[in-house]
Amino acid sequence: MAAARGAALSRPTILLLQQHHRSLHQVPAVGGGLLRVGAGRRRVRAAGVRVRARYSSSSPSQAQPQDFPSRLQDRAGELPKLVEDLLQTSISTGPRGAFRMAQGIQAVLGVGGEWLNDFSKTANTSAGIPAQMRLGLLSPLYLRRLFERMGATYIKLGQFIASAPTFFPAEYVEEFQNCFDRAPAVPYSEIESILREELQRPLDSVYEYIDPVPIASASIAQVHAARLKSSQKDVVIKVLKPGIEDTLVADLNFIYVVARVLEFLNPELERTSLVAIIKDIKESMLEEVDFRKEAVNIEAFQRYLEAMGFDRQAKAPFVYQHCSTKRVLTLERLYGVPLTDLDSIRSLVPDPELTLVTALNVWFGSLISCESFHADVHAGNLWLLRDGRVGFIDFGIVGRISPRTWAAMEIFLASFATEDYNAMASALSEMGATGTDIDVDSFARDLQKIFSSIQELDTEIIVATARGSDATAVSANVVVDERQMNALFLDLVRVSESYGLKFPREFALLMKQLLYFDRYTRLLAPSMNMLRDERINITTNQQTRRMD
Ligand SMILES: Nc1ncnc2c1ncn2[C@@H]1O[C@H](COP(=O)(O)OP(=O)(O)OP(=O)(O)O)[C@@H](O)[C@H]1O
């Protein structure tokens, strides 16, 4: 749960987002410097090119100035549709809407109080009001706090913002990294009631025992260790936290209504596709609270492992369907260590490098030969198992890759492998669909800077935090990992954006996984070049083996 669940954005949204980014207006360079990004309108400076991005798809000459009442009059015909839409939404929200509204008001008052307090402390100082407070509750810090108080949906939205540097201003992306922190555990008594309700049987007829202390607790689900009664097999039970679906429905409907009204009042916003994007996020988040989807993803991956003969080298947990539902997922318990725990890995296998080669081959193979690929390969989700196999867990986020993106990725990987940054810059600009005249040399220099900073990443941090078998150490590792990855990715996006390049979202998702693998390579096989090593197969000749 700690990572972006926006992965399932549909093609229309990706297209809309791309379209919405196409409205970049380049202005002459005013020199290099740091990036500045503001909400709604971005101004980016980097190495000789300054780009202004406006969220508008029409050319300035097309816009006819109109006063507010006349604009509304023009849209009077759309009013019945808006009313109907809002009514339907409020019916589907039901009484939980009023309850959430009360909770929302409480949260706004709470964070508003914090802001006022901080404001009064700083207002009288000589330094004046810090920039991060000037937007009130819309400032990144207070908005993040508000999201946390509002609970699961907003924490998820926060995680989405934190993982989508292509769409949101950098200050928000950075602040919302905090949304990846662990959530408080739900008392076991509540988890037990959900299990009873879902399985419709006495729990002791299904499980020999369930450990009341959770292995992990995140914003949406909680995981408990257990043993099956019938087979005496060790399992883990992933349980959706209580009230999560209601909260999601009420919150997402609320966000939709606000967007719909805003769009009606301000037709300019229509061009930003706000409503379409929110609709899409809503659908993908609602999918996430259906564990049957995760079960489908796991089973697709298992079929892929078998079909490709990878099942002796890698595995995903078996799904126990007889005790799995929409809100409960009972999985075979895997025993292993995260791929970043070098000491433990050395004690399990003689050659950690081979483990990495396997993980890479299995994952690269799944990009083109499986229905979907695992799109959250952080260290907490990629293990070396006691039997020497590589274990993949948590299939809540998966991606699907189009042939077009794969073609682009191949060009990119080839230049990445040879560290030919000029070729990479040209390839990216060619596939970036910008058509603007960019300075390929300086773009190449910026790309080189980013990739050197990836190499300088301190892998010691990962080892230190991942050492130790307790869950806290592993979670700390996951958080550090996630933050660093997003920070790096943000850099890449910043440079690319400053040259007017836009990555398709699936490409961005792939890149992020590659950055994870790059870190694992530095740790487990420092002398290996993962894109050049002949043991690793990332070429298109696998495309013919696609199974779907
Ligand atoms: N099959 C399994 N065997 C052993 N442990 C598991 C298994 N599935 C999950 N876990 C444990 O539960 C934790 C949380 O599970 P999972 O990753 O599926 O949920 P999550 O809440 O999405 O976690 P995260 O956000 O850290 O990815 C894992 O990091 C792992 O420690």
Coordinates of C-alpha atoms and ligand atoms in Angstrom, one line a residue:
M1 CA 0.0 0.0 0.0
A2 CA 2.9 2.3 0.5
A3 CA 3.2 3.1 -3.1
A4 CA 1.4 4.7 -5.9
R5 CA -1.9 3.1 -6.8
G6 CA -2.5 5.4 -9.7
A7 CA -0.9 2.7 -11.8
A8 CA -4.2 1.6 -13.2
L9 CA -5.0 4.9 -14.9
S10 CA -6.8 4.1 -18.0
R11 CA -5.6 5.0 -21.5
P12 CA -8.1 7.9 -21.8
T13 CA -6.7 9.6 -18.8
I14 CA -3.1 9.0 -19.9
L15 CA -4.1 10.6 -23.2
L16 CA -5.9 13.4 -21.5
L17 CA -2.9 14.1 -19.3
Q18 CA -0.6 14.0 -22.3
Q19 CA -2.9 16.3 -24.2
H20 CA -3.0 18.6 -21.2
H21 CA 0.7 18.8 -21.1
R22 CA 1.0 19.6 -24.8
S23 CA 0.2 23.2 -24.0
L24 CA 3.7 24.1 -23.1
H25 CA 4.7 27.5 -24.3
Q26 CA 8.5 27.9 -24.6
V27 CA 10.0 31.2 -23.9
P28 CA 13.6 32.3 -24.4
A29 CA 16.2 31.2 -22.0
V30 CA 17.1 33.4 -19.1
G31 CA 19.9 31.3 -17.8
G32 CA 20.2 28.1 -15.7
G33 CA 19.2 27.7 -12.2
L34 CA 16.9 26.0 -9.8
L35 CA 13.5 24.7 -10.7
R36 CA 10.5 26.7 -9.6
V37 CA 7.1 25.2 -9.9
G38 CA 3.8 26.8 -9.0
A39 CA 0.3 25.4 -8.8
G40 CA -1.6 25.6 -12.1
R41 CA 1.1 27.4 -13.9
R42 CA 4.6 26.1 -14.0
R43 CA 7.8 27.9 -14.7
V44 CA 10.7 25.7 -15.1
R45 CA 14.3 26.7 -15.5
A46 CA 17.2 24.5 -16.3
A47 CA 20.4 24.6 -18.2
G48 CA 19.6 27.2 -20.8
V49 CA 15.9 26.6 -21.4
R50 CA 13.0 28.1 -19.6
V51 CA 9.6 26.6 -20.2
R52 CA 6.3 28.0 -19.2
A53 CA 3.5 25.5 -18.9
R54 CA -0.1 26.6 -18.9
Y55 CA -2.9 24.3 -18.3
S56 CA -4.7 25.3 -21.4
S57 CA -5.1 23.6 -24.7
S58 CA -6.3 26.5 -26.7
S59 CA -4.0 29.1 -28.2
P60 CA -4.2 32.5 -26.4
S61 CA -5.7 34.1 -29.4
Q62 CA -8.7 31.8 -29.3
A63 CA -9.7 32.9 -25.8
Q64 CA -12.5 35.5 -25.8
P65 CA -12.6 37.5 -22.6
Q66 CA -16.1 37.2 -21.1
D67 CA -17.4 38.2 -17.7
F68 CA -18.5 35.6 -15.2
P69 CA -22.3 35.9 -15.5
S70 CA -22.2 35.7 -19.3
R71 CA -20.0 32.6 -19.1
L72 CA -22.5 31.0 -16.8
Q73 CA -25.4 32.0 -19.1
D74 CA -23.6 30.2 -21.9
R75 CA -23.6 27.1 -19.9
A76 CA -27.2 27.2 -18.7
G77 CA -28.1 24.4 -21.1
E78 CA -25.7 22.1 -19.3
L79 CA -27.3 22.8 -15.9
P80 CA -29.9 19.9 -16.0
K81 CA -27.1 17.4 -16.7
L82 CA -25.0 18.8 -13.8
V83 CA -27.9 18.6 -11.4
E84 CA -28.7 15.1 -12.5
D85 CA -25.1 14.0 -12.1
L86 CA -24.9 15.6 -8.7
L87 CA -28.1 14.0 -7.6
Q88 CA -27.0 10.5 -8.7
T89 CA -23.7 11.0 -7.0
S90 CA -25.3 12.0 -3.7
I91 CA -27.7 9.1 -3.9
S92 CA -24.8 6.7 -4.4
T93 CA -23.1 8.3 -1.4
G94 CA -26.1 8.0 0.9
P95 CA -26.0 8.9 4.6
R96 CA -22.3 8.2 4.8
G97 CA -21.8 11.5 3.0
A98 CA -23.2 13.5 5.9
F99 CA -21.0 11.6 8.4
R100 CA -17.9 12.1 6.3
M101 CA -18.8 15.8 5.9
A102 CA -18.9 16.1 9.7
Q103 CA -15.5 14.4 9.9
G104 CA -14.2 16.6 7.2
I105 CA -15.3 19.8 8.9
Q106 CA -13.6 18.6 12.1
A107 CA -10.3 17.9 10.2
V108 CA -10.4 21.3 8.5
L109 CA -11.0 23.0 11.9
G110 CA -8.1 21.0 13.5
V111 CA -5.5 21.7 10.8
G112 CA -6.9 25.3 10.4
G113 CA -6.2 25.7 14.2
E114 CA -2.6 24.4 13.6
W115 CA -2.1 26.9 10.8
L116 CA -3.4 29.8 12.8
N117 CA -1.2 28.9 15.7
D118 CA 1.9 28.7 13.5
F119 CA 0.9 31.8 11.6
S120 CA 0.6 33.9 14.8
K121 CA 4.0 32.6 15.9
T122 CA 5.8 33.6 12.7
A123 CA 3.8 36.7 11.8
N124 CA 5.5 38.8 14.4
T125 CA 9.1 37.6 13.7
S126 CA 11.5 39.7 11.6
A127 CA 11.7 36.9 9.1
G128 CA 8.0 37.3 8.2
I129 CA 5.6 34.6 7.1
P130 CA 7.4 31.7 5.5
A131 CA 6.5 30.9 1.9
Q132 CA 5.2 27.5 2.9
M133 CA 2.4 29.1 5.0
R134 CA 1.2 31.7 2.6
L135 CA -1.3 29.5 0.8
G136 CA -3.0 28.7 4.1
L137 CA -4.5 25.2 4.2
L138 CA -3.5 24.8 0.6
S139 CA 0.2 25.0 1.4
P140 CA 1.9 21.7 0.9
L141 CA 2.6 21.1 4.6
Y142 CA -1.0 21.9 5.9
L143 CA -2.7 20.2 2.9
R144 CA -0.7 17.0 3.7
R145 CA -1.7 17.2 7.4
L146 CA -5.3 17.7 6.4
F147 CA -5.1 14.7 4.1
E148 CA -3.7 12.6 6.9
R149 CA -6.5 13.6 9.2
M150 CA -9.1 12.8 6.6
G151 CA -7.9 9.2 6.4
A152 CA -7.4 6.5 3.9
T153 CA -8.8 8.1 0.7
Y154 CA -6.8 11.2 1.1
I155 CA -3.7 9.3 2.2
K156 CA -4.0 7.3 -1.0
L157 CA -4.5 10.5 -3.0
G158 CA -1.4 11.9 -1.2
Q159 CA 0.5 8.8 -2.2
F160 CA -0.7 9.3 -5.7
I161 CA 0.5 12.9 -5.7
A162 CA 3.8 11.8 -4.2
S163 CA 4.3 9.3 -7.0
A164 CA 3.2 11.4 -9.9
P165 CA 5.9 14.1 -10.3
T166 CA 4.8 14.5 -13.9
F167 CA 1.4 15.9 -12.9
F168 CA 1.9 17.8 -9.6
P169 CA 4.2 20.7 -8.5
A170 CA 7.5 19.5 -6.9
E171 CA 6.8 21.1 -3.5
Y172 CA 3.6 18.9 -3.2
V173 CA 5.3 15.8 -4.5
E174 CA 8.1 16.2 -1.9
E175 CA 5.8 17.0 1.0
F176 CA 3.4 14.2 0.2
Q177 CA 6.2 11.6 0.5
N178 CA 5.2 11.6 4.2
C179 CA 2.0 9.9 3.2
F180 CA 4.0 6.7 2.8
D181 CA 4.5 6.4 6.5
R182 CA 2.9 3.4 8.3
A183 CA -0.7 3.7 9.4
P184 CA -1.9 2.9 13.0
A185 CA -3.0 -0.7 13.4
V186 CA -6.7 -1.5 13.7
P187 CA -7.5 -3.5 16.9
Y188 CA -7.7 -7.2 16.2
S189 CA -11.3 -7.5 17.5
E190 CA -12.4 -5.4 14.5
I191 CA -10.3 -7.4 12.1
E192 CA -11.9 -10.6 13.5
S193 CA -15.4 -9.2 12.9
I194 CA -14.6 -8.5 9.3
L195 CA -13.2 -12.0 8.8
R196 CA -16.4 -13.5 10.3
E197 CA -18.6 -11.4 8.2
E198 CA -16.6 -12.2 5.0
L199 CA -16.0 -15.9 5.4
Q200 CA -19.5 -16.6 6.9
R201 CA -18.1 -19.5 8.9
P202 CA -16.6 -19.8 12.4
L203 CA -13.0 -18.7 12.1
D204 CA -11.7 -21.7 14.0
S205 CA -13.2 -23.9 11.3
V206 CA -10.9 -22.3 8.7
Y207 CA -7.8 -21.2 10.7
E208 CA -5.9 -23.2 13.3
Y209 CA -4.9 -19.8 14.8
I210 CA -4.5 -16.2 13.8
D211 CA -1.8 -14.0 15.3
P212 CA -3.6 -11.0 16.7
V213 CA -0.5 -8.8 16.3
P214 CA -0.3 -7.7 12.7
I215 CA 2.7 -8.2 10.5
A216 CA 2.0 -4.9 8.8
S217 CA -0.6 -2.2 8.8
A218 CA -1.1 0.3 6.0
S219 CA -3.7 2.9 5.1
I220 CA -6.1 0.4 3.4
A221 CA -5.2 -3.1 4.7
Q222 CA -3.7 -5.0 7.6
V223 CA -1.8 -8.3 7.4
H224 CA -1.9 -11.0 10.0
A225 CA 0.0 -14.3 10.2
A226 CA -2.2 -17.4 10.5
R227 CA -2.3 -21.2 10.0
L228 CA -4.9 -23.1 8.0
K229 CA -6.9 -25.7 9.9
S230 CA -7.2 -28.2 7.0
S231 CA -3.7 -28.4 5.7
Q232 CA -1.8 -26.8 8.6
K233 CA -0.1 -24.5 6.1
D234 CA 1.2 -21.2 7.2
V235 CA -0.6 -18.3 5.6
V236 CA -1.0 -14.5 5.9
I237 CA -4.4 -12.9 5.9
K238 CA -4.6 -9.5 4.3
V239 CA -7.8 -7.7 5.5
L240 CA -9.3 -4.6 4.3
K241 CA -9.6 -2.1 7.1
P242 CA -13.1 -1.5 8.4
G243 CA -15.2 1.2 6.7
I244 CA -12.6 1.8 4.0
E245 CA -15.0 1.2 1.1
D246 CA -17.6 3.5 2.6
T247 CA -15.0 6.2 3.2
L248 CA -13.6 5.8 -0.3
V249 CA -17.0 6.0 -2.0
A250 CA -18.1 9.1 0.1
D251 CA -14.8 10.9 -0.3
L252 CA -14.3 10.2 -4.0
N253 CA -17.9 11.2 -4.7
F254 CA -17.3 14.4 -2.8
I255 CA -14.1 15.1 -4.7
Y256 CA -15.9 14.4 -8.0
V257 CA -18.8 16.8 -7.1
V258 CA -16.4 19.6 -6.2
A259 CA -14.5 19.1 -9.5
R260 CA -17.8 18.9 -11.4
V261 CA -19.1 22.2 -9.9
L262 CA -15.7 23.9 -10.4
E263 CA -15.6 22.9 -14.0
F264 CA -19.2 24.2 -14.5
L265 CA -18.3 27.5 -12.9
N266 CA -15.0 27.8 -14.7
P267 CA -15.1 26.3 -18.2
E268 CA -11.3 27.0 -18.4
L269 CA -10.9 24.1 -16.1
E270 CA -12.6 21.8 -18.6
R271 CA -9.5 21.9 -20.6
T272 CA -7.5 20.5 -17.8
S273 CA -9.7 17.4 -17.9
L274 CA -10.0 17.6 -14.1
V275 CA -13.3 15.7 -14.0
A276 CA -12.0 13.0 -16.3
I277 CA -8.9 12.5 -14.3
I278 CA -10.8 12.4 -11.0
K279 CA -13.2 9.9 -12.5
D280 CA -10.3 7.7 -13.5
I281 CA -8.6 8.0 -10.1
K282 CA -11.9 7.1 -8.5
E283 CA -12.2 3.9 -10.6
S284 CA -8.6 2.8 -10.0
M285 CA -8.9 3.4 -6.3
L286 CA -12.1 1.5 -6.0
E287 CA -10.4 -1.4 -7.9
E288 CA -7.8 -1.4 -5.2
V289 CA -10.2 -2.2 -2.4
D290 CA -11.2 -5.3 -4.2
F291 CA -8.8 -8.1 -3.3
R292 CA -10.3 -10.3 -6.0
K293 CA -8.4 -8.1 -8.5
E294 CA -5.1 -8.7 -6.6
A295 CA -5.8 -12.4 -6.6
V296 CA -6.3 -12.3 -10.4
N297 CA -2.9 -10.5 -10.8
I298 CA -1.1 -13.0 -8.7
E299 CA -2.6 -15.9 -10.6
A300 CA -1.7 -14.4 -13.9
F301 CA 1.9 -14.0 -12.7
Q302 CA 1.9 -17.6 -11.6
R303 CA 0.7 -18.8 -15.0
Y304 CA 3.5 -16.7 -16.6
L305 CA 6.1 -18.3 -14.3
E306 CA 5.0 -21.7 -15.2
A307 CA 4.7 -21.0 -18.9
M308 CA 8.2 -19.6 -19.1
G309 CA 9.7 -22.3 -16.9
F310 CA 10.6 -19.7 -14.2
D311 CA 8.7 -21.5 -11.5
R312 CA 11.9 -23.1 -10.1
Q313 CA 13.5 -19.8 -9.8
A314 CA 10.8 -17.5 -8.7
K315 CA 7.4 -17.6 -7.0
A316 CA 4.3 -15.6 -5.9
P317 CA 2.2 -16.7 -3.0
F318 CA -0.5 -19.2 -3.6
V319 CA -4.0 -17.7 -3.2
Y320 CA -6.4 -19.8 -1.0
Q321 CA -9.6 -19.0 -2.8
H322 CA -11.8 -20.8 -0.2
C323 CA -10.9 -18.2 2.4
S324 CA -10.5 -15.2 0.1
T325 CA -13.1 -12.6 -0.7
K326 CA -13.4 -9.0 -1.9
R327 CA -12.1 -7.8 1.5
V328 CA -10.0 -10.8 2.6
L329 CA -7.0 -12.3 0.9
T330 CA -5.5 -15.5 2.4
L331 CA -2.1 -16.2 0.9
E332 CA 0.6 -18.8 1.3
R333 CA 3.1 -17.4 3.8
L334 CA 6.5 -16.8 2.2
Y335 CA 9.6 -16.8 4.3
G336 CA 12.5 -14.8 3.1
V337 CA 14.5 -11.6 3.3
P338 CA 14.2 -8.4 1.3
L339 CA 16.5 -8.3 -1.7
T340 CA 18.4 -5.5 -0.1
D341 CA 19.5 -7.5 3.0
L342 CA 22.9 -8.5 1.7
D343 CA 24.1 -10.3 4.8
S344 CA 21.1 -12.5 5.0
I345 CA 21.2 -13.1 1.3
R346 CA 24.8 -14.2 1.5
S347 CA 23.8 -16.7 4.2
L348 CA 21.1 -18.2 2.0
V349 CA 22.8 -18.4 -1.4
P350 CA 26.5 -18.6 -2.5
D351 CA 26.1 -16.1 -5.3
P352 CA 23.8 -13.1 -4.7
E353 CA 24.5 -11.8 -8.2
L354 CA 22.7 -14.8 -9.6
T355 CA 19.6 -14.0 -7.5
L356 CA 19.6 -10.6 -9.0
V357 CA 20.0 -11.9 -12.5
T358 CA 17.0 -14.2 -11.9
A359 CA 14.9 -11.4 -10.4
L360 CA 15.7 -9.2 -13.4
N361 CA 15.0 -11.9 -16.0
V362 CA 11.7 -12.8 -14.4
W363 CA 10.6 -9.1 -14.2
F364 CA 11.8 -8.1 -17.6
G365 CA 10.1 -11.2 -19.1
S366 CA 6.8 -10.3 -17.4
L367 CA 6.8 -6.9 -19.2
I368 CA 6.1 -8.5 -22.4
S369 CA 5.0 -12.1 -21.7
C370 CA 2.6 -11.6 -18.8
E371 CA -0.8 -10.0 -18.8
S372 CA 0.5 -7.4 -16.4
F373 CA 3.8 -6.5 -14.7
H374 CA 4.5 -6.0 -11.0
A375 CA 4.7 -2.2 -10.8
D376 CA 5.9 -1.8 -7.2
V377 CA 9.2 -3.7 -6.9
H378 CA 10.4 -1.9 -3.8
A379 CA 12.6 -3.9 -1.4
G380 CA 9.6 -4.9 0.8
N381 CA 8.0 -6.6 -2.1
L382 CA 10.9 -8.5 -3.6
W383 CA 12.4 -11.2 -1.4
L384 CA 15.0 -14.0 -1.6
L385 CA 13.1 -17.0 -0.2
R386 CA 14.6 -19.6 2.1
D387 CA 14.5 -22.1 -0.8
G388 CA 16.7 -19.8 -2.9
R389 CA 13.8 -18.6 -5.2
V390 CA 12.9 -15.0 -5.7
G391 CA 9.6 -14.2 -4.1
F392 CA 7.3 -11.5 -5.5
I393 CA 4.6 -10.2 -3.2
D394 CA 1.9 -7.5 -3.2
F395 CA 0.3 -7.4 -6.6
G396 CA -2.0 -4.4 -5.7
I397 CA -0.2 -2.3 -8.3
V398 CA 0.4 -3.7 -11.8
G399 CA 1.0 -2.0 -15.1
R400 CA 0.4 -3.0 -18.6
I401 CA 2.7 -1.9 -21.4
S402 CA 1.7 -1.0 -24.9
P403 CA 3.9 -1.9 -27.9
R404 CA 4.5 1.8 -28.5
T405 CA 5.9 2.4 -25.0
W406 CA 7.9 -0.8 -25.2
A407 CA 9.5 0.4 -28.5
A408 CA 10.4 3.7 -26.8
M409 CA 11.7 1.9 -23.8
E410 CA 14.0 -0.2 -25.9
I411 CA 15.7 2.8 -27.5
F412 CA 16.0 4.4 -24.1
L413 CA 17.5 1.2 -22.6
A414 CA 20.0 0.8 -25.4
S415 CA 21.4 4.2 -24.8
F416 CA 21.2 3.8 -21.1
A417 CA 23.2 0.6 -21.3
T418 CA 26.0 2.3 -23.3
E419 CA 25.8 5.4 -21.2
D420 CA 25.5 7.3 -24.4
Y421 CA 23.6 10.3 -23.1
N422 CA 23.6 12.1 -26.4
A423 CA 21.8 9.1 -28.0
M424 CA 19.5 9.0 -25.0
A425 CA 18.7 12.7 -25.3
S426 CA 18.0 12.4 -29.0
A427 CA 15.9 9.2 -28.5
L428 CA 13.9 10.9 -25.7
S429 CA 13.3 14.0 -27.7
E430 CA 12.3 12.0 -30.7
M431 CA 9.8 9.9 -28.8
G432 CA 8.8 12.8 -26.5
A433 CA 6.4 14.1 -29.0
T434 CA 7.3 17.7 -28.4
G435 CA 8.7 18.7 -31.7
T436 CA 10.4 21.7 -30.1
D437 CA 14.0 22.7 -30.8
I438 CA 15.9 21.5 -27.8
D439 CA 19.6 21.7 -27.2
V440 CA 20.4 18.0 -27.3
D441 CA 23.9 18.5 -25.9
S442 CA 22.8 20.3 -22.8
F443 CA 19.9 17.9 -22.4
A444 CA 22.4 15.1 -22.6
R445 CA 24.6 16.8 -19.9
D446 CA 21.6 17.1 -17.6
L447 CA 20.6 13.5 -18.1
Q448 CA 24.2 12.5 -17.3
K449 CA 24.0 14.5 -14.1
I450 CA 20.9 12.7 -13.0
F451 CA 22.2 9.2 -13.8
S452 CA 25.4 10.0 -11.9
S453 CA 23.4 11.0 -8.9
I454 CA 21.7 7.7 -9.0
Q455 CA 25.1 6.0 -8.9
E456 CA 26.1 8.1 -6.0
L457 CA 23.1 6.9 -3.9
D458 CA 24.3 5.6 -0.6
T459 CA 23.4 1.9 -0.7
E460 CA 24.7 1.5 2.9
I461 CA 21.5 3.2 4.1
I462 CA 19.4 0.4 2.6
V463 CA 21.6 -2.3 4.1
A464 CA 21.6 -0.7 7.6
T465 CA 17.9 -0.2 7.8
A466 CA 17.0 -3.5 6.2
R467 CA 19.2 -5.5 8.6
G468 CA 17.2 -7.2 11.4
S469 CA 14.2 -9.3 11.1
D470 CA 11.6 -7.1 12.7
A471 CA 8.9 -5.5 10.6
T472 CA 9.8 -2.0 11.7
A473 CA 13.2 -2.3 10.3
V474 CA 11.8 -3.5 7.0
S475 CA 9.2 -0.8 6.9
A476 CA 11.8 1.9 7.5
N477 CA 13.8 0.5 4.6
V478 CA 10.7 0.6 2.4
V479 CA 10.0 4.2 3.3
V480 CA 13.6 5.3 2.7
D481 CA 13.6 3.5 -0.6
E482 CA 10.4 4.9 -1.8
R483 CA 11.3 8.5 -0.9
Q484 CA 14.7 8.3 -2.6
M485 CA 13.3 6.7 -5.7
N486 CA 10.6 9.4 -6.0
A487 CA 13.2 12.1 -5.4
L488 CA 15.4 10.7 -8.2
F489 CA 12.5 10.3 -10.5
L490 CA 11.4 13.8 -9.7
D491 CA 14.8 15.0 -10.9
L492 CA 14.5 13.1 -14.1
V493 CA 11.0 14.5 -14.7
R494 CA 12.2 18.0 -13.9
V495 CA 15.0 17.9 -16.5
S496 CA 12.8 16.3 -19.1
E497 CA 10.0 18.8 -18.4
S498 CA 12.3 21.7 -18.8
Y499 CA 13.0 20.4 -22.3
G500 CA 9.3 20.1 -22.9
L501 CA 9.4 16.3 -22.9
K502 CA 6.5 14.3 -21.4
F503 CA 6.8 10.6 -20.5
P504 CA 3.7 8.5 -20.9
R505 CA 2.6 7.3 -17.5
E506 CA 3.4 3.7 -18.2
F507 CA 6.9 4.7 -19.2
A508 CA 7.3 6.5 -16.0
L509 CA 6.1 3.5 -14.1
L510 CA 8.6 1.3 -15.8
M511 CA 11.4 3.7 -15.2
K512 CA 10.7 3.8 -11.5
Q513 CA 11.0 0.0 -11.3
L514 CA 14.2 0.2 -13.3
L515 CA 15.6 2.6 -10.7
Y516 CA 14.8 0.1 -8.0
F517 CA 16.6 -2.7 -9.9
D518 CA 19.5 -0.4 -10.5
R519 CA 19.9 0.0 -6.7
Y520 CA 19.6 -3.7 -6.1
T521 CA 22.4 -4.2 -8.8
R522 CA 24.7 -1.7 -7.0
L523 CA 24.2 -3.6 -3.8
L524 CA 24.2 -7.3 -5.0
A525 CA 26.3 -7.1 -8.1
P526 CA 28.3 -3.9 -8.1
S527 CA 30.4 -4.8 -11.1
M528 CA 27.4 -5.9 -13.2
N529 CA 25.8 -3.7 -15.9
M530 CA 22.2 -4.9 -15.8
L531 CA 21.4 -3.7 -19.3
R532 CA 24.5 -5.1 -20.9
D533 CA 24.9 -8.4 -19.1
E534 CA 24.4 -11.2 -21.5
R535 CA 22.7 -13.3 -18.8
I536 CA 19.8 -10.8 -18.7
N537 CA 17.3 -11.0 -21.5
I538 CA 15.4 -7.8 -22.1
T539 CA 15.0 -7.9 -25.8
T540 CA 11.9 -8.0 -27.9
N541 CA 12.4 -11.5 -29.1
Q542 CA 10.3 -12.5 -26.1
Q543 CA 7.4 -10.5 -27.5
T544 CA 6.2 -13.5 -29.5
R545 CA 5.8 -15.4 -26.3
R546 CA 3.1 -13.1 -24.9
M547 CA 0.5 -15.3 -23.2
D548 CA -2.6 -13.1 -23.2
Ligands
LIG1 N1 2.6 -13.9 1.3 C1 3.3 -13.3 2.2 N2 4.1 -14.0 3.0 C2 4.8 -13.4 4.0 N3 4.6 -12.1 4.4 C3 3.7 -11.4 3.6 C4 3.0 -11.9 2.5 N4 2.2 -11.0 2.0 C5 2.5 -9.9 2.7 N5 3.3 -10.1 3.7 C6 3.8 -9.1 4.7 O1 2.9 -8.1 4.9 C7 3.5 -6.9 4.4 C8 2.4 -6.0 3.8 O2 1.9 -6.8 2.7 P1 1.6 -6.1 1.2 O3 2.9 -5.6 0.7 O4 0.9 -7.1 0.4 O5 0.6 -5.0 1.7 P2 0.8 -3.5 1.6 O6 0.1 -3.0 2.7 O7 0.5 -3.1 0.2 O8 2.4 -3.3 1.9 P3 3.4 -2.2 1.3 O9 2.7 -0.9 1.3 O10 4.6 -2.2 2.2 O11 3.7 -2.7 -0.1 C9 4.7 -7.2 3.6 O12 5.6 -6.2 3.5 C10 5.1 -8.5 4.2 O13 5.9 -8.2 5.4

